[in-house]
Amino acid sequence: MAVLASATALAEPLAFPSLNIGVGAATKPGDVAMTIQIFLLLTILSLAPGLLIMTTSFTRISVVLSFVRTAMGTQQAPSNQIILALSMFLTFFIMTPVWQQIDKEAYQPWKAQQISQDQAMERAVKPVRKFMLSQTREKDLALFVSLSKLPRPKNADGIPTLTIIPAFMISELRTAFQIGFLIYIPFIVVDMVVASVLMSMGMMMLPPVMISLPFKILLFVLVDGWSLVIGSLVKSFG
């Protein structure tokens, strides 16, 4: 009988759970506020990658690492995935003090219901603004303040965050291109030396890049290039 019952149970179709999503009438104002908060949270989550790029050190790091790969001429080594992963973890390393300050001054008090949500947002933005302003040139800030047609602020606290972000971005790109120029110089010297040697030997048909690539990789390894590049990047945010 037990075997028959087991066979009958196995023969019955499995019941799959169902999920229904609908729009109904709100019975109290709290329901509307909770719905709006959920939509705002989903919006923030969808914009999180962009915020990570725009308001952190990710832009400078990823651009400089791309310059390193292009200057060496190694095509796809390291790959884009490795460059992005390294840029992301270096960003976490550099931005940890800022995020710890946000957690201490904004998230934990809000979690303990000591401050309101608006106060938590205001406190959370301050460390990020301070970081961006420390890396942004005054010339770039003045440019976007003038483009926004806002009254001239008395100090940095009067500059809107949406004005600081694009100024910070172009300052990061400028700094990254400066570092990239310095990275290119030794590799260009190697290319020029190899090309001159090949021309003096009459080997006009041999591509200089094919010969210079091993020498550039050897030079980069001998000077411990990755440590120099990463160390310089991290120190540039000091």
Coordinates of C-alpha atoms in Angstrom, one line a residue:
M1 CA 0.0 0.0 0.0
A2 CA 2.9 2.4 0.8
V3 CA 4.4 1.7 -2.6
L4 CA 1.1 2.4 -4.3
A5 CA 0.6 5.6 -2.4
S6 CA 4.1 6.8 -3.3
A7 CA 3.5 5.9 -7.0
T8 CA 0.1 7.8 -6.9
A9 CA 1.9 10.9 -5.3
L10 CA 4.6 10.8 -8.0
A11 CA 1.9 10.6 -10.7
E12 CA 0.2 13.8 -9.5
P13 CA 1.3 16.9 -11.4
L14 CA 3.5 19.4 -9.5
A15 CA 1.9 22.6 -8.5
F16 CA 3.8 25.7 -9.6
P17 CA 3.5 28.9 -7.5
S18 CA 2.0 31.9 -9.2
L19 CA 2.8 35.6 -8.8
N20 CA 0.3 38.3 -9.6
I21 CA 1.2 41.9 -10.0
G22 CA -1.6 44.4 -10.2
V23 CA -2.5 48.0 -9.6
G24 CA -5.2 48.7 -7.0
A25 CA -6.6 51.6 -5.2
A26 CA -4.6 52.9 -2.3
T27 CA -6.5 52.9 1.0
K28 CA -4.2 55.3 2.9
P29 CA -1.5 57.9 2.0
G30 CA 1.2 55.5 3.3
D31 CA 0.5 53.1 0.5
V32 CA 1.2 55.8 -2.1
A33 CA 4.4 56.9 -0.4
M34 CA 5.7 53.3 -0.2
T35 CA 5.0 52.8 -3.9
I36 CA 6.8 56.0 -4.8
Q37 CA 9.8 54.9 -2.6
I38 CA 9.9 51.5 -4.4
F39 CA 10.0 53.2 -7.8
L40 CA 12.7 55.6 -6.7
L41 CA 14.7 52.7 -5.3
L42 CA 14.4 50.8 -8.6
T43 CA 15.5 54.0 -10.5
I44 CA 18.5 54.4 -8.3
L45 CA 19.5 50.8 -8.8
S46 CA 19.3 51.1 -12.5
L47 CA 21.5 54.3 -12.4
A48 CA 24.0 52.7 -10.0
P49 CA 26.6 51.8 -12.7
G50 CA 26.4 55.4 -14.1
L51 CA 26.8 56.9 -10.6
L52 CA 29.8 54.6 -9.9
I53 CA 31.5 55.9 -13.1
M54 CA 30.5 59.6 -12.7
T55 CA 31.2 60.2 -9.0
T56 CA 34.2 57.9 -8.2
S57 CA 37.8 57.3 -9.3
F58 CA 36.6 54.7 -11.9
T59 CA 37.0 57.0 -14.9
R60 CA 40.6 58.0 -14.4
I61 CA 41.7 54.4 -13.6
S62 CA 40.0 52.8 -16.6
V63 CA 41.2 55.4 -19.0
V64 CA 44.8 55.1 -17.8
L65 CA 44.8 51.3 -17.9
S66 CA 43.5 51.5 -21.5
F67 CA 46.4 53.8 -22.3
V68 CA 48.9 51.3 -20.9
R69 CA 47.5 48.5 -23.1
T70 CA 47.5 50.7 -26.2
A71 CA 51.0 52.1 -25.6
M72 CA 52.4 48.6 -25.3
G73 CA 50.6 47.5 -28.4
T74 CA 49.5 44.2 -27.0
Q75 CA 46.0 44.5 -28.6
Q76 CA 43.7 42.6 -26.3
A77 CA 46.1 41.7 -23.4
P78 CA 45.0 42.4 -20.8
S79 CA 41.4 42.0 -22.0
N80 CA 38.6 44.5 -21.4
Q81 CA 37.1 42.4 -18.7
I82 CA 40.4 42.4 -16.7
I83 CA 40.8 46.1 -17.1
L84 CA 37.2 46.8 -16.0
A85 CA 37.5 44.4 -13.0
L86 CA 40.8 45.9 -11.9
S87 CA 39.4 49.4 -12.3
M88 CA 36.4 48.5 -10.2
F89 CA 38.4 46.9 -7.3
L90 CA 40.8 49.8 -7.3
T91 CA 37.8 52.1 -7.2
F92 CA 36.5 50.2 -4.2
F93 CA 39.9 50.5 -2.5
I94 CA 40.2 54.3 -3.1
M95 CA 36.6 55.1 -2.3
T96 CA 36.4 53.0 0.9
P97 CA 37.1 56.0 3.3
V98 CA 34.3 58.0 1.6
W99 CA 31.9 55.1 1.8
Q100 CA 32.8 54.4 5.4
Q101 CA 32.1 58.0 6.3
I102 CA 28.7 57.7 4.5
D103 CA 27.9 54.6 6.5
K104 CA 28.9 56.2 9.8
E105 CA 27.3 59.6 9.4
A106 CA 24.3 58.8 7.2
Y107 CA 23.3 55.1 6.9
Q108 CA 23.8 53.9 10.5
P109 CA 21.9 56.9 12.1
W110 CA 19.1 56.5 9.6
K111 CA 19.0 52.7 10.2
A112 CA 18.7 53.4 14.0
Q113 CA 15.9 55.9 13.2
Q114 CA 17.9 58.8 14.7
I115 CA 17.5 60.9 11.5
S116 CA 15.0 61.2 8.7
Q117 CA 15.5 59.9 5.2
D118 CA 16.1 63.4 3.8
Q119 CA 18.7 64.1 6.5
A120 CA 20.4 60.8 5.6
M121 CA 20.5 61.7 1.9
E122 CA 21.9 65.2 2.7
R123 CA 24.7 63.7 4.9
A124 CA 25.5 61.0 2.4
V125 CA 26.0 63.5 -0.4
K126 CA 28.6 65.6 1.5
P127 CA 31.5 63.1 1.5
V128 CA 31.0 62.5 -2.2
R129 CA 30.9 66.2 -3.0
K130 CA 34.1 66.7 -0.9
F131 CA 35.9 64.0 -2.8
M132 CA 34.8 65.3 -6.2
L133 CA 35.7 68.9 -5.3
S134 CA 39.2 67.8 -4.2
Q135 CA 39.8 66.3 -7.7
T136 CA 38.1 69.0 -9.8
R137 CA 39.9 72.0 -11.2
E138 CA 38.5 75.5 -10.5
K139 CA 38.5 76.2 -14.2
D140 CA 36.2 73.3 -14.9
L141 CA 33.9 74.3 -12.1
A142 CA 33.7 77.9 -13.4
L143 CA 32.9 76.6 -16.9
F144 CA 29.8 74.6 -15.8
V145 CA 28.7 77.3 -13.3
S146 CA 28.7 79.8 -16.2
L147 CA 27.0 77.3 -18.5
S148 CA 24.2 76.6 -16.0
K149 CA 23.6 80.4 -15.8
L150 CA 23.5 80.3 -12.0
P151 CA 24.5 83.2 -9.8
R152 CA 28.1 83.1 -8.8
P153 CA 28.3 81.0 -5.6
K154 CA 30.1 82.4 -2.6
N155 CA 31.8 79.1 -1.8
A156 CA 31.8 75.4 -2.8
D157 CA 28.7 74.7 -0.7
G158 CA 26.7 76.9 -3.0
I159 CA 27.5 74.8 -6.1
P160 CA 24.8 72.3 -7.0
T161 CA 25.8 68.6 -7.1
L162 CA 24.6 68.3 -10.7
T163 CA 27.1 71.0 -11.7
I164 CA 30.0 69.4 -9.8
I165 CA 29.6 66.0 -11.5
P166 CA 30.3 67.0 -15.1
A167 CA 33.1 69.3 -14.0
F168 CA 34.6 66.4 -12.0
M169 CA 34.3 64.1 -15.1
I170 CA 36.2 66.4 -17.5
S171 CA 38.8 67.0 -14.8
E172 CA 39.3 63.3 -14.4
L173 CA 39.6 62.8 -18.2
R174 CA 42.2 65.6 -18.4
T175 CA 44.2 64.0 -15.6
A176 CA 44.0 60.6 -17.2
F177 CA 45.2 61.9 -20.5
Q178 CA 48.1 63.6 -18.8
I179 CA 49.1 60.3 -17.2
G180 CA 48.6 58.5 -20.4
F181 CA 51.0 60.9 -22.2
L182 CA 53.7 60.2 -19.7
I183 CA 53.1 56.5 -20.1
Y184 CA 53.4 56.7 -23.9
I185 CA 56.9 58.4 -23.9
P186 CA 59.1 55.4 -23.0
F187 CA 57.2 53.1 -25.4
I188 CA 57.5 55.6 -28.2
V189 CA 61.3 55.8 -27.6
V190 CA 61.5 52.0 -27.9
D191 CA 59.6 52.1 -31.2
M192 CA 61.8 54.8 -32.6
V193 CA 65.0 53.0 -31.6
V194 CA 63.9 49.7 -33.1
A195 CA 62.7 51.5 -36.3
S196 CA 66.0 53.3 -36.7
V197 CA 68.0 50.1 -36.2
L198 CA 65.9 48.2 -38.8
M199 CA 66.3 51.0 -41.3
S200 CA 70.0 51.1 -40.8
M201 CA 70.2 47.4 -41.4
G202 CA 68.2 47.7 -44.6
M203 CA 65.3 45.6 -43.2
M204 CA 62.6 47.9 -44.7
M205 CA 60.0 45.2 -45.1
L206 CA 60.1 43.9 -41.5
P207 CA 57.4 45.7 -39.4
P208 CA 59.1 47.5 -36.5
V209 CA 56.1 46.8 -34.2
M210 CA 56.8 43.0 -34.4
I211 CA 60.3 43.6 -33.1
S212 CA 59.6 46.3 -30.6
L213 CA 56.7 44.6 -28.9
P214 CA 58.9 42.0 -27.0
F215 CA 61.2 44.8 -26.0
K216 CA 58.4 46.9 -24.7
I217 CA 57.0 44.1 -22.7
L218 CA 60.4 43.3 -21.3
L219 CA 61.0 47.0 -20.4
F220 CA 57.6 47.1 -18.7
V221 CA 58.3 43.9 -16.7
L222 CA 61.9 45.0 -15.7
V223 CA 60.7 48.3 -14.2
D224 CA 57.8 46.6 -12.5
G225 CA 55.4 48.6 -14.6
W226 CA 52.1 47.5 -13.1
S227 CA 53.2 48.5 -9.6
L228 CA 54.4 51.9 -10.8
V229 CA 51.2 52.6 -12.7
I230 CA 48.8 51.4 -10.0
G231 CA 50.8 53.1 -7.3
S232 CA 50.9 56.4 -9.2
L233 CA 47.1 56.1 -9.8
V234 CA 46.3 55.5 -6.2
K235 CA 48.6 58.3 -5.0
S236 CA 47.1 60.8 -7.5
F237 CA 43.9 60.7 -5.4
G238 CA 45.7 61.7 -2.2

